[in-house]
Coordinates of C-alpha atoms and ligand atoms in Angstrom, one line a residue:
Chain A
X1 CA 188.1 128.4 110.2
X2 CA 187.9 132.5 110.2
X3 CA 184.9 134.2 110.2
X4 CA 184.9 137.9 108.8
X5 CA 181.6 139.6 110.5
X6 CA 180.5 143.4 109.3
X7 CA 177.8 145.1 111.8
X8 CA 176.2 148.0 110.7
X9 CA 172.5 148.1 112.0
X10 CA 172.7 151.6 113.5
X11 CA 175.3 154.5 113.5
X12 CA 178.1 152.3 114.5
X13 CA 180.3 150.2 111.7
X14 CA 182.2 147.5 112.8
X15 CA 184.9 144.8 111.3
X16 CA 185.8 141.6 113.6
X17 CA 187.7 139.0 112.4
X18 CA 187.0 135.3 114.9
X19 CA 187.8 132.3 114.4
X20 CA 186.0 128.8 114.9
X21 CA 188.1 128.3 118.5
X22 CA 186.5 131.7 119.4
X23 CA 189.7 134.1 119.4
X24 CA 188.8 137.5 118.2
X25 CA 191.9 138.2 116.2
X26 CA 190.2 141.7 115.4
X27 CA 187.7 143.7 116.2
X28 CA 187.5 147.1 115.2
X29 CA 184.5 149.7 115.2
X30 CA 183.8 153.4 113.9
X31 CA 181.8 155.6 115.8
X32 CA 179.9 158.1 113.2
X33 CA 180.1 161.7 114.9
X34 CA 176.9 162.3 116.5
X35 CA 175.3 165.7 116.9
X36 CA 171.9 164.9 116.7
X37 CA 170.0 161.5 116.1
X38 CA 170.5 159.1 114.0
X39 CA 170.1 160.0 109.9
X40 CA 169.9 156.7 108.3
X41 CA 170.8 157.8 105.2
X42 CA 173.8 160.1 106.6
X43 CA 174.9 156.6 108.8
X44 CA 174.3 154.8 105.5
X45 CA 176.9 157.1 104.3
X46 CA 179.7 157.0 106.8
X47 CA 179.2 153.5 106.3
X48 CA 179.9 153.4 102.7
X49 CA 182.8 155.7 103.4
X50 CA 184.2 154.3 105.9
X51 CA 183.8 150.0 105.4
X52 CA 186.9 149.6 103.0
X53 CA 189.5 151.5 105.3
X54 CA 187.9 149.5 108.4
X55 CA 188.0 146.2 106.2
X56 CA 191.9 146.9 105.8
X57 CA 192.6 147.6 109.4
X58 CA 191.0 144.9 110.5
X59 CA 192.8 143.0 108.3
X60 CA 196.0 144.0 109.1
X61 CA 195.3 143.7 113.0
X62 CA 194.8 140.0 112.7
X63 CA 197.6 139.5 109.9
X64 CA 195.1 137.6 108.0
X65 CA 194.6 138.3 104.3
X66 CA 191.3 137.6 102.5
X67 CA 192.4 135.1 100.8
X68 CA 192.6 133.2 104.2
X69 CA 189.3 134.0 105.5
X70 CA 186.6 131.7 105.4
X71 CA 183.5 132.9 105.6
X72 CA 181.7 136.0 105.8
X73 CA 178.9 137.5 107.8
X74 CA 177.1 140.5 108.2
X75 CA 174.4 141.9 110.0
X76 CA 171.2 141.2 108.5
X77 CA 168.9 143.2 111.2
X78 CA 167.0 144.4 113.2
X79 CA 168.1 148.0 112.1
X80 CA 168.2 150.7 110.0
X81 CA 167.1 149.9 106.7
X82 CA 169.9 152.0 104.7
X83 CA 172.2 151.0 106.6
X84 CA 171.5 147.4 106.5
X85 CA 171.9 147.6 102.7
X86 CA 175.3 149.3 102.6
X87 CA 176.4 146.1 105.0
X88 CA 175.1 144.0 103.4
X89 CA 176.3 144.7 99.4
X90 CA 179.8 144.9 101.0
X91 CA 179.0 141.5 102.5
X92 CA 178.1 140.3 98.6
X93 CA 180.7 142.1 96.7
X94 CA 183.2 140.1 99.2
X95 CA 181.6 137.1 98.8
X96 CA 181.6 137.4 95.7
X97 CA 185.2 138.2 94.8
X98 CA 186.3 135.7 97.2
X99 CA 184.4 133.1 96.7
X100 CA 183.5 133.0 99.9
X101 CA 180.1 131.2 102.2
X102 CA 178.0 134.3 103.5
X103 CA 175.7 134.6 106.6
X104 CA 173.8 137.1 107.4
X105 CA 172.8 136.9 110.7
X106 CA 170.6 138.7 113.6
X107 CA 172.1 141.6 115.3
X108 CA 170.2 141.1 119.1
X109 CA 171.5 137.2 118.9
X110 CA 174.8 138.2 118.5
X111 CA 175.2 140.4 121.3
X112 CA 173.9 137.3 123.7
X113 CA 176.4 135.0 122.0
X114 CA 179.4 137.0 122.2
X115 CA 178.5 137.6 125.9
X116 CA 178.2 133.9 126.4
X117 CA 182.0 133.0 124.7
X118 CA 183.6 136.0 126.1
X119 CA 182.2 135.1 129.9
X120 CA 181.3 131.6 129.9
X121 CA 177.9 132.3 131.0
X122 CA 176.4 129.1 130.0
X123 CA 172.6 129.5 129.8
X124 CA 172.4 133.2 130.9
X125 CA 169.0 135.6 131.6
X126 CA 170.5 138.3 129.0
X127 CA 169.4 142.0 129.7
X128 CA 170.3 144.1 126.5
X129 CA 170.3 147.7 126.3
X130 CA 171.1 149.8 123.6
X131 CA 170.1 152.7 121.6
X132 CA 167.9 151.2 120.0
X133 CA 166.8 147.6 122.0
X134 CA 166.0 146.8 125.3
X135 CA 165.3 143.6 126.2
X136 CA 165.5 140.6 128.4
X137 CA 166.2 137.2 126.7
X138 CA 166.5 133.6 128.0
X139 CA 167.1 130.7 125.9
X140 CA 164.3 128.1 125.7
X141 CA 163.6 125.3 123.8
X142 CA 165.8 126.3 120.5
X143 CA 165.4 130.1 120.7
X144 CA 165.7 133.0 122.8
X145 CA 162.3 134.1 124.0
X146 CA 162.0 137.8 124.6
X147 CA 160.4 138.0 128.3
X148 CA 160.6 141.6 128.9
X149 CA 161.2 144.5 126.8
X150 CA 160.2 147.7 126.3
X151 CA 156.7 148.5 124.4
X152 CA 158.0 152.1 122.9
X153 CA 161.2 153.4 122.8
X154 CA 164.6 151.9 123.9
X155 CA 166.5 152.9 127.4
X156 CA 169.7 154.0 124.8
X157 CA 167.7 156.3 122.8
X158 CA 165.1 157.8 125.8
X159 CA 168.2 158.9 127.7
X160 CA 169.9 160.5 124.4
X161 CA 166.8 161.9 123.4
X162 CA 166.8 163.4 126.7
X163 CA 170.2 164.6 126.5
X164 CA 169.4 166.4 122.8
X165 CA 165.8 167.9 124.2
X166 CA 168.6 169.8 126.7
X167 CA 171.3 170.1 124.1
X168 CA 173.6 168.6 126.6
X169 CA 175.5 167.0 124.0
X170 CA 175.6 163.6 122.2
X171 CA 176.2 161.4 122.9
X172 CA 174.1 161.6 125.7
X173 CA 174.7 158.8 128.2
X174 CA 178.0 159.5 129.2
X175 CA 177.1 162.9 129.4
X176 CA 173.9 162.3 131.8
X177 CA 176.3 159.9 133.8
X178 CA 178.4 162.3 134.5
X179 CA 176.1 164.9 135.5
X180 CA 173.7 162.7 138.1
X181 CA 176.6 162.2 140.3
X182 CA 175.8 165.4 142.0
X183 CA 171.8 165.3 141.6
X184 CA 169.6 164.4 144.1
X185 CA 166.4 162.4 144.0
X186 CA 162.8 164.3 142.2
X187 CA 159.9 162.1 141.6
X188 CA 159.0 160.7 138.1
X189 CA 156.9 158.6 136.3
X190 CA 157.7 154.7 136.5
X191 CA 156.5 153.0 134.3
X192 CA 156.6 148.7 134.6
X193 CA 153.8 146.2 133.1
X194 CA 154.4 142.7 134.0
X195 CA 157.8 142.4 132.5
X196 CA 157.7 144.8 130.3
X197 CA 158.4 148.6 130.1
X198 CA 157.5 152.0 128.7
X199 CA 160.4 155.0 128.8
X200 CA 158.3 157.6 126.2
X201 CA 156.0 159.0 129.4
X202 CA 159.3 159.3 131.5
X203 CA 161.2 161.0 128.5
X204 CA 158.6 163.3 128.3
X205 CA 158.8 164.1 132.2
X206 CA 162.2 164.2 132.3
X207 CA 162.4 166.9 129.7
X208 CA 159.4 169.1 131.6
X209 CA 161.0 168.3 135.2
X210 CA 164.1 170.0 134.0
X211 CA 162.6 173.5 133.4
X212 CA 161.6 173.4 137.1
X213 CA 164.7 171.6 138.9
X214 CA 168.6 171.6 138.4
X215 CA 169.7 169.4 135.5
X216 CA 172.0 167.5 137.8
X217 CA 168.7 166.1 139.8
X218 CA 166.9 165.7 136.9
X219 CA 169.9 163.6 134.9
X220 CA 170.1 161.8 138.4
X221 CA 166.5 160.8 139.2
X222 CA 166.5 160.1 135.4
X223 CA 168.9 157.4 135.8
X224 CA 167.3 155.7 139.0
X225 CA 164.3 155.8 137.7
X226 CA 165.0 154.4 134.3
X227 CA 167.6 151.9 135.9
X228 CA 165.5 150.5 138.4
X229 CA 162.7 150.2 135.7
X230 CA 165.0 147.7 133.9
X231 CA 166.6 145.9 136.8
X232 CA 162.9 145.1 138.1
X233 CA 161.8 144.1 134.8
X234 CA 165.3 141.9 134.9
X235 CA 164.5 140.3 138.4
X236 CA 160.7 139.5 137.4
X237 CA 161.7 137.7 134.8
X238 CA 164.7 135.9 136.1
X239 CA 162.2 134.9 138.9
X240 CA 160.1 133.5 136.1
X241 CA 162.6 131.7 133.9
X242 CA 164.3 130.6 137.2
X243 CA 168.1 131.1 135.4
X244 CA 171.3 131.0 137.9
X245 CA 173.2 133.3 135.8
X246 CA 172.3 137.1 134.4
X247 CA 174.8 138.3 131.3
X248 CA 174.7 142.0 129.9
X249 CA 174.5 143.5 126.5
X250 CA 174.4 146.6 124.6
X251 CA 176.1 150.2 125.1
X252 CA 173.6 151.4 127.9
X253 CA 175.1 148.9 130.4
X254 CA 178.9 150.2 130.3
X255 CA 177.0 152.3 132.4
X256 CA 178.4 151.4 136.1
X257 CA 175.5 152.6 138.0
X258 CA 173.3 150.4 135.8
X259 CA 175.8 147.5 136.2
X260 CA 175.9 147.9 140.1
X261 CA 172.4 148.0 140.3
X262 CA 171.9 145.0 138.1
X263 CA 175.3 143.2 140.6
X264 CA 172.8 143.7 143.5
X265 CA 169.6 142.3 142.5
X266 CA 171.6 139.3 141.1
X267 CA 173.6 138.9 144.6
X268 CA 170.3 139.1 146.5
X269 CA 168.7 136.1 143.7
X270 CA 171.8 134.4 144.3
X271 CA 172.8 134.4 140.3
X272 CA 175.5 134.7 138.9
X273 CA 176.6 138.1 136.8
X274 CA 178.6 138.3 133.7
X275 CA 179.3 141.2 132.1
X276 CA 181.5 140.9 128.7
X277 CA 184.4 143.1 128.0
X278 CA 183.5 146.6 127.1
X279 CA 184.9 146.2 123.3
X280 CA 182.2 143.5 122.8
X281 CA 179.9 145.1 125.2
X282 CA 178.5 147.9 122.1
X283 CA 177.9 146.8 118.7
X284 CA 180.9 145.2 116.9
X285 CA 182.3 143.3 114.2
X286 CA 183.2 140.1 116.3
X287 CA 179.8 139.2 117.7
X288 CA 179.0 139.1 114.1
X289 CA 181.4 136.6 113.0
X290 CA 180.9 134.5 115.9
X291 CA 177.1 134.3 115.5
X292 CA 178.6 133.7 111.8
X293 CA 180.6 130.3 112.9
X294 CA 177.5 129.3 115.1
X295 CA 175.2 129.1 112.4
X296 CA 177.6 127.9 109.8
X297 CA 178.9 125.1 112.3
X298 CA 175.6 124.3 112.7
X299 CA 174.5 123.7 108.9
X300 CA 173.1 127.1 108.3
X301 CA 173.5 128.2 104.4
X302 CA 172.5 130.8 102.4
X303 CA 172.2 132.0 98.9
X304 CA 173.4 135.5 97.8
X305 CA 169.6 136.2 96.7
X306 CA 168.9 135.3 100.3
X307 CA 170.4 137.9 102.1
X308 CA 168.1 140.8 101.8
X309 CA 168.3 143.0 105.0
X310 CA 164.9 142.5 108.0
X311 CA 164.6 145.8 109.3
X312 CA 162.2 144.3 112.0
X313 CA 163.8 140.7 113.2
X314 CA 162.3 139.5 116.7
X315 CA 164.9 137.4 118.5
X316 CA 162.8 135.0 118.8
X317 CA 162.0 134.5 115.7
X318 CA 165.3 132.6 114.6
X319 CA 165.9 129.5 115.2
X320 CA 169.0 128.7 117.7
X321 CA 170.7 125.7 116.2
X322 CA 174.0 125.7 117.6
X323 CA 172.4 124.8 121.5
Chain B
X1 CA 156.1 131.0 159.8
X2 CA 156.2 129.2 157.0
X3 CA 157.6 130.7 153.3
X4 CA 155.5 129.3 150.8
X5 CA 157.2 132.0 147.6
X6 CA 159.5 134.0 147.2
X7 CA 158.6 135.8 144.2
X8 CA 160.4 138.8 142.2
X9 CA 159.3 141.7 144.6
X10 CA 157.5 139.7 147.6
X11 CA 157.7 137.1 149.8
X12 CA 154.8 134.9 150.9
X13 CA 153.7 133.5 153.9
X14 CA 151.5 131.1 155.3
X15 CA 150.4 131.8 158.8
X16 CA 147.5 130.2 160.6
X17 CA 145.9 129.4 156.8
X18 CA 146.1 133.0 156.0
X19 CA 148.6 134.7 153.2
X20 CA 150.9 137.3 154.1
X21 CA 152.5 139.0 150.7
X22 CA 155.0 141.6 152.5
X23 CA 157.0 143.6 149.9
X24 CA 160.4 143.9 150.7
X25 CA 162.7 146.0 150.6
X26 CA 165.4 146.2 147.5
X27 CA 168.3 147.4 147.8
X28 CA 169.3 147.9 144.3
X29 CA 167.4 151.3 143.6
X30 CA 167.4 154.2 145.8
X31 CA 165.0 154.2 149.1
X32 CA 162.7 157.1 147.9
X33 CA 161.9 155.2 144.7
X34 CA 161.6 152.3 146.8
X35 CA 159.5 153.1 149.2
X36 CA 157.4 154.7 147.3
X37 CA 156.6 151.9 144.8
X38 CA 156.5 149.4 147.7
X39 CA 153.7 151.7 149.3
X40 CA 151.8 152.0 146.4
X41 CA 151.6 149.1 145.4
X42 CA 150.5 147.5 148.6
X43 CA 147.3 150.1 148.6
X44 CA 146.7 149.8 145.1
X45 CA 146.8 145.5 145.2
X46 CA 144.5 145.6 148.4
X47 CA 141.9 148.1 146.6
X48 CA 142.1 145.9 143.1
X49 CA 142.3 142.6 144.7
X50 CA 138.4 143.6 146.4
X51 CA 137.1 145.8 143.4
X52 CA 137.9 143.1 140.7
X53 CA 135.8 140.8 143.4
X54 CA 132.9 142.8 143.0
X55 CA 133.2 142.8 139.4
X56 CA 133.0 139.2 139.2
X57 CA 136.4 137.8 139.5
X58 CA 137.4 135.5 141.8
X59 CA 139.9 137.3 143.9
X60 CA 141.4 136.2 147.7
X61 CA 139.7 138.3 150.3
X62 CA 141.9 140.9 151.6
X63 CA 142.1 140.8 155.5
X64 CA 144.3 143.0 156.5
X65 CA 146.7 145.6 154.7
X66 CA 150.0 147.3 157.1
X67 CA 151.1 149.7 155.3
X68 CA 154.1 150.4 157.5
X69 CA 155.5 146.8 156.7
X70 CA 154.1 146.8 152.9
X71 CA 152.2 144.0 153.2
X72 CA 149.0 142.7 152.8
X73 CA 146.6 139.6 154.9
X74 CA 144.6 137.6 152.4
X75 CA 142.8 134.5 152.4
X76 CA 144.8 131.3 151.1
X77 CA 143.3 129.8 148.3
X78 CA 144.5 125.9 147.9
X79 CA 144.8 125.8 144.2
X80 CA 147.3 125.8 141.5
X81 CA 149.3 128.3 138.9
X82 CA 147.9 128.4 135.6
X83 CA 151.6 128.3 134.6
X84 CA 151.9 125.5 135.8
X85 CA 149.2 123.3 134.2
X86 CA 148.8 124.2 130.4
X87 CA 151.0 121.6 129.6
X88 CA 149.3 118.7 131.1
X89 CA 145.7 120.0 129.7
X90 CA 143.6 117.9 126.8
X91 CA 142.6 120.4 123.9
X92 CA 139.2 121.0 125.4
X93 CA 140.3 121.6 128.7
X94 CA 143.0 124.3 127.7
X95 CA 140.3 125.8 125.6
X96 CA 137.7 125.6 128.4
X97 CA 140.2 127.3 131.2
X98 CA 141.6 130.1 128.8
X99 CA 138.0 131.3 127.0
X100 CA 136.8 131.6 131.3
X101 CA 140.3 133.0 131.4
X102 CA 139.4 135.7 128.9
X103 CA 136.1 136.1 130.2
X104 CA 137.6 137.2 133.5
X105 CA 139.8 139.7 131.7
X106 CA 137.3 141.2 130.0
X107 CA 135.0 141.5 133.6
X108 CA 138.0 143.3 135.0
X109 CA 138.1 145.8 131.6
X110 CA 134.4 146.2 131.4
X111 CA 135.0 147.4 135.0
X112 CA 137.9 149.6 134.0
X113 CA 140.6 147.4 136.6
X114 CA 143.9 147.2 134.8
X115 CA 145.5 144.1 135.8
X116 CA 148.8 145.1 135.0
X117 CA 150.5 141.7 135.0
X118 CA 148.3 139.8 133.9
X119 CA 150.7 136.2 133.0
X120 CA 149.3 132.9 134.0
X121 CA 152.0 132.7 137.1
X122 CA 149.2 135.4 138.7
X123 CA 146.4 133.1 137.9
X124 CA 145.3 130.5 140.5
X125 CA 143.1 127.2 139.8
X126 CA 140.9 126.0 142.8
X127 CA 138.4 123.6 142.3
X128 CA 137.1 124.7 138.6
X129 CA 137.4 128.2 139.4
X130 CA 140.4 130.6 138.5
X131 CA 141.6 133.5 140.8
X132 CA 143.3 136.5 139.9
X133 CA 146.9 137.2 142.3
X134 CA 149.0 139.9 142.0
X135 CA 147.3 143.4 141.4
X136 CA 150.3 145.7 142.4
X137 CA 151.0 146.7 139.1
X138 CA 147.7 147.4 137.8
X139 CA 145.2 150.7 138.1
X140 CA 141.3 152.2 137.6
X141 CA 142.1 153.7 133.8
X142 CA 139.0 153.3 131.5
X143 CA 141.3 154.3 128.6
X144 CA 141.7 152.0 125.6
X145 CA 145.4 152.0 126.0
X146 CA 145.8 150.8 129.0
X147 CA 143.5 148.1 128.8
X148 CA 145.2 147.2 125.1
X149 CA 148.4 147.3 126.6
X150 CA 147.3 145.1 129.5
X151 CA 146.1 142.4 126.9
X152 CA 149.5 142.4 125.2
X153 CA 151.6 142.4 127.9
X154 CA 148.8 139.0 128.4
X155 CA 150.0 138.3 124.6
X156 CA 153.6 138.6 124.8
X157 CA 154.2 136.2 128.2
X158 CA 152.4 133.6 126.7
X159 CA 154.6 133.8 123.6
X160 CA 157.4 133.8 125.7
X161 CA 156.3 131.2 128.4
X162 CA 153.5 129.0 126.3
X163 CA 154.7 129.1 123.3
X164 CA 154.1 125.4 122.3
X165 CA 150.2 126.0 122.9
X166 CA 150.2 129.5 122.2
X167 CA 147.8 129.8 119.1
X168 CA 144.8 127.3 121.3
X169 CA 145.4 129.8 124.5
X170 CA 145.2 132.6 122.6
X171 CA 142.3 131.8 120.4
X172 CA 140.3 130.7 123.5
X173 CA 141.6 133.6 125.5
X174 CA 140.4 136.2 122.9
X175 CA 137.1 134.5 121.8
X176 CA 136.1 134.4 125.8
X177 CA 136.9 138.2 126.1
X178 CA 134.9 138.9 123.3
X179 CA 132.1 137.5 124.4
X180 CA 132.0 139.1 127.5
X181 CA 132.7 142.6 126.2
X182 CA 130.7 143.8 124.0
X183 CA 133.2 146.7 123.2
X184 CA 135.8 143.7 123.6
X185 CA 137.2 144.3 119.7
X186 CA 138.2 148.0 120.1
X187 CA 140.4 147.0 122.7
X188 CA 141.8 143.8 120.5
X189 CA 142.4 146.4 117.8
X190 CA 144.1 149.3 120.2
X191 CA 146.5 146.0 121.4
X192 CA 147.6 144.9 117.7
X193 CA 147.9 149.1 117.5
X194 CA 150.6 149.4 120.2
X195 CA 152.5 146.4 119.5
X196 CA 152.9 147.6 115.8
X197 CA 154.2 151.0 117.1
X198 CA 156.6 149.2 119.4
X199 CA 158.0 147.4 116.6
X200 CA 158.5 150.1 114.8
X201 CA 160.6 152.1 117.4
X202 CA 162.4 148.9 118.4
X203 CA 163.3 148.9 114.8
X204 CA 165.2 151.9 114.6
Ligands
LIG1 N1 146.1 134.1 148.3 C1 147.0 133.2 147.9 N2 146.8 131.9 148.1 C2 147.6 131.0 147.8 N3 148.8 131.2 147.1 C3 149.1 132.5 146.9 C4 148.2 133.6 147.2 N4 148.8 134.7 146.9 C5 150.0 134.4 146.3 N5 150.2 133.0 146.3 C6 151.3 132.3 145.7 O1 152.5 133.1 145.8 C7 153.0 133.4 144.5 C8 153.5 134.8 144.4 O2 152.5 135.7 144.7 P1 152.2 137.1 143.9 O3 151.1 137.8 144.5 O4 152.1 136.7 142.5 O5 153.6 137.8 144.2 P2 154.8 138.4 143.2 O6 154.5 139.8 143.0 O7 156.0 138.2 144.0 O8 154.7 137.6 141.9 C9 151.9 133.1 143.6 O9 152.3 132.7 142.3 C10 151.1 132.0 144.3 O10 151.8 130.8 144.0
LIG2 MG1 153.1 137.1 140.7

């Protein structure tokens, strides 16, 4: 069976093309230029612009023609609302023409199960960090419960938001990553509550700080700070859930300072780290049409008039049939 | 010496029928972060652990705090973790042990102690009577946010942890706050306030 899977929650736009063994015969994804935040109605556009050209090419990379595909999934949220919609009436209008079963399926859920076929992390502690989610996921009893995550805004978006206040460029974590390596350590605000977390005060801090002290220190002690916030929420709850294993999701975590620090508290736990290639790593098409063969595989159906977008989708809230 | 946990930022011993909790050292973020959380922490769980006492919680008595070794001497109390019991409790029972629960939480507010992890793994039961463990994370703050957010941070673990029992805790948990805080539903209301905004940014 192939699985066609569009993502399109945020400012990314991505095509995979999987199939039911788990090879990702494509997996393509457009980055929308990005000089300041997020528009959703100018990402709503690129997306429209850009989804038939990205259909093709993903196509033609896995020398499969619709005809042959299968099934089709898209991402049905959490996200941008705008953007959802564009998603998912390409989704429709394909399903349509085809004749084709559609799925639309949860973004955050994805990202754990394409970490856990691209690693063979079995029943991982998942720490997700993107632009717009952070949190930290552990499969239990048909779902996967959200144990930590942050109460405001998202590690992705505090450090870009960061990066815009200073007009360093966008987008900004590279950028910042680049510039701590010669910063040196100033104090700010660190903010952990049980297992979750709170980046808004230290965004704010982080912007003041830098009026007083070199951008390099303040893009450094940004990153420790905001890093070691996570990897503690991480190791409290990995303590809890007592999982062997700890798998990583989401842009943020291509990171490599983030990824060593979250090496060494899993090496002192004795767990085991995964982290997936960087292709899957950010929002794609593939994790899509995996999480699309899951549910299918697993008896999950839906109706065209049941595919209206959920900007706000908890992970735990769906039900994990395919464990 | 003998280790009796080994939790996510301390380990505990048992020595002589007293509790050491000595924060160690981690290695993944850099020594001025850590040593400063590690210090703090010990101070401010030492100075919680008796004020919340005073307030009418049942606390372990603090015997001795080093602050050069980040750790703190408390009494041992022979009980067991809340965590660890919910699921073998009758009906009453769970709501009997959650509504004193909630009672307790609202002692601490009505006081102005923010627990600051407050999950039933922090929660000790001994002989009828429930302690409170683990203050490191928590502060003095008379604001409404921070005591809202301590109560969902309460809220979210036992979604995550409880979830098969989680309307009965809850219910008992909130109805026992209430009626031990007369200003008890302005912080219920500033709770469902910051979980909403959450959700909203989570969304974007
Ligand atoms: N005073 C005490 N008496 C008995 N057991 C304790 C005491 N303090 C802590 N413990 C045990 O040790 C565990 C971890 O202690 P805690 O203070 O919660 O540290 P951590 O910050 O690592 O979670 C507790 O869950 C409890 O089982
Ligand atoms: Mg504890």
């Amino acid at each position: 069976m192939i699985c066609l899977g569009i993502e399109g929650t945020a400012e990314k736009l991505g095509v995979g093309i999987v199939t039911s063994d788990g090879e990702i015969l494509a997996n393509i994804t457009k980055h929308m230029p990005l000089r300041e935040g997020i528009h959703p109605r100018e990402a709503a556009q690129h997306h429209a612009q850009n989804i038939k050209p990205l259909l093709k090419k993903a196509l033609e990379k896995a020398g499969v023609s619709l005809d042959e595909v299968d099934l089709i999934a898209f991402s049905r949220g959490p996200g941008l609302g705008p953007c959802l919609r564009v998603v998912a009436v390409a989704a429709r209008a394909l399903a349509l023409k085809y004749r084709l079963p559609i799925l639309g399926v949860n973004h955050c859920v994805a990202h754990i199960e394409i970490g856990r076929l691209t690693t063979g992390a079995e029943d991982p502690l998942t720490v997700y960090a993107s632009g717009g989610n952070t949190q930290v996921t552990a499969y239990v009893e048909g779902r996967y419960r959200v144990f930590g995550e942050t109460l405001d805004i998202a590690l992705g978006n505090c450090i870009d938001q960061f990066a815009r206040e200073l007009e360093l460029g966008a987008p900004g974590g590279p950028i910042v990553e680049k510039l701590a390596r010669n910063g040196s350590y100033v104090e700010l605000p660190y903010v952990v509550k049980g297992m979750d977390l709170s980046y808004s005060g230290l965004l704010t801090a982080a912007v003041k700080k830098a009026k007083e002290v070199s951008v390099a220190d303040v893009c450094f002690s940004l990153q420790e700070t905001a890093f070691a916030m996570l990897v503690e929420v991480a190791e409290r709850a990995l303590a809890h859930t007592e999982k062997e294993e700890v798998l990583i999701a989401g842009g943020v975590v291509v990171n490599r300072r983030l990824q060593e620090m979250l090496r060494s508290m899993c090496a002192e736990h004795g767990a085991a780290f995964f982290a997936p290639p960087r292709d899957v790593l950010g929002d794609n098409g593939a994790m899509i049409a995996w999480l699309g063969i899951l549910s299918h595989n697993s008896g999950m159906k839906q109706s065209l008039e049941d595919t209206h977008v959920i900007q706000r989708w908890r992970t735990d809230e769906v039900e994990v049939l395919w464990r | 010496m003998e280790i009796i946990a080994k939790g996510a930022e301390a380990n505990l011993y048992l020595e002589n029928g007293v509790v050491i909790k000595e924060r160690i050292r981690k290695e993944y973020r850099i020594p001025e972060i850590d040593e400063t959380l590690r210090s703090m922490r010990t101070k401010r769980e030492a100075k919680l652990l008796s004020l919340a006492r005073r307030a009418g919680v049942p606390t372990p008595v603090v015997l001795d705090v080093d602050t050069k070794r980040k750790s703190i001497t408390m009494n041992y109390i022979d009980g067991e973790k809340v965590k660890y019991i919910v699921d073998t409790l009758s009906k009453e029972e769970l709501n009997r042990l959650f509504s004193e629960i909630g009672s307790l939480a609202a002692k601490l507010h009505r006081s102005h102690i923010i627990h600051g992890d407050m999950t039933t793994s922090n929660m000790l039961l001994s002989r009828g009577r429930v302690f409170f463990i683990d203050f490191g994370l928590g502060e003095v703050n008379p604001s409404l946010e921070a005591k809202g957010t301590d109560l969902l941070v309460f809220r979210k673990s036992v979604r995550s942890t409880h979830f098969r029992r989680e309307k009965e805790i809850l219910k008992a948990f909130f109805a026992g706050y209430r009626s031990e805080y007369p200003d008890g539903e302005e912080v219920i209301e500033r709770m469902k306030r910051i979980e909403r905004r959450g959700r909203y940014v989570s969304a974007r």
